[in-house]
Amino acid sequence: MAKSKPLYRRLIDKFMGRLEKKSPEVQLAAHLAAVRGAPGAERAGHLAAALFAKKTLDTTRQVEIPFPEDHFSGQSPVDDAARAALAAYAAALEQFQVALVERDTTPSLAVAKGLTTWIVSLHAISIPGLLPQGRELWARLAEAGEGVEASHKFLLRREPSDVERTYFAYRPGVLVD
């Protein structure tokens, strides 16, 4: 008889969206709804996780495709070729997210949580019509920016490094006003 997954693993699978593949539009709407309904400290936690994930993506080679800073900064247009590249990057982040959850460590789960924000942000900049939702998401996250250091400490159970602190002010230019 096959052993069923423990409840905590099923909940993580559900939280990470692995039980059913949702469309990019549904993923973005769900994440935005979660951030809209979150109190300030929880929004700061989402922001801290996203910034820790960006730092991880920038400083490790765990995802072959480099972070598309030129598109997030707004320096490069999002044409059909860019849309395909951004979709490929989102898929790579989703695979990385699954691997991180499997590791089941405090840092890996923090990065996995933050990757959700980047995945839906990729959808927002690459799928026509979703940019306003992406901008609202980042506006709401930015409102909690003052609490990012405390949230980082809580999320990772340690003080942030100097390198991590350099990421606290990062915001994707194309998604902020």
CSV table of C-alpha atoms in Angstrom, one decimal, residues 47-62 67 89 96 107 111 115 118 152 156 158 160-168 170:
chain,number,residue,atom,x,y,z
A,47,LEU,CA,8.4,41.8,0.6
A,48,ALA,CA,11.2,40.5,2.7
A,49,ALA,CA,10.8,37.0,1.2
A,50,ALA,CA,10.7,38.5,-2.4
A,51,LEU,CA,13.9,40.5,-1.7
A,52,PHE,CA,15.7,37.5,-0.2
A,53,ALA,CA,14.7,35.5,-3.2
A,54,LYS,CA,16.1,38.1,-5.5
A,55,LYS,CA,19.3,38.2,-3.6
A,56,THR,CA,19.5,34.4,-3.9
A,57,LEU,CA,18.8,34.5,-7.6
A,58,ASP,CA,21.5,37.2,-8.1
A,59,THR,CA,24.2,35.5,-6.0
A,60,THR,CA,23.8,31.8,-6.9
A,61,ARG,CA,23.6,29.8,-10.1
A,62,GLN,CA,20.7,27.6,-9.0
A,67,PHE,CA,17.3,37.5,-13.5
A,89,TYR,CA,12.2,32.3,-16.7
A,96,PHE,CA,13.3,26.0,-8.5
A,107,PRO,CA,16.2,29.6,4.0
A,111,VAL,CA,13.1,31.8,-0.9
A,115,LEU,CA,9.6,33.4,-5.6
A,118,TRP,CA,8.6,37.2,-8.8
A,152,HIS,CA,13.6,39.4,7.3
A,156,LEU,CA,15.1,33.7,8.5
A,158,ARG,CA,18.7,35.6,12.1
A,160,PRO,CA,20.3,40.2,7.8
A,161,SER,CA,23.8,40.3,6.3
A,162,ASP,CA,25.2,43.5,4.8
A,163,VAL,CA,24.6,42.1,1.3
A,164,GLU,CA,21.0,41.3,2.2
A,165,ARG,CA,20.4,44.8,3.5
A,166,THR,CA,21.5,46.2,0.1
A,167,TYR,CA,18.4,44.5,-1.4
A,168,PHE,CA,15.9,46.0,1.1
A,170,TYR,CA,15.1,47.2,-4.4
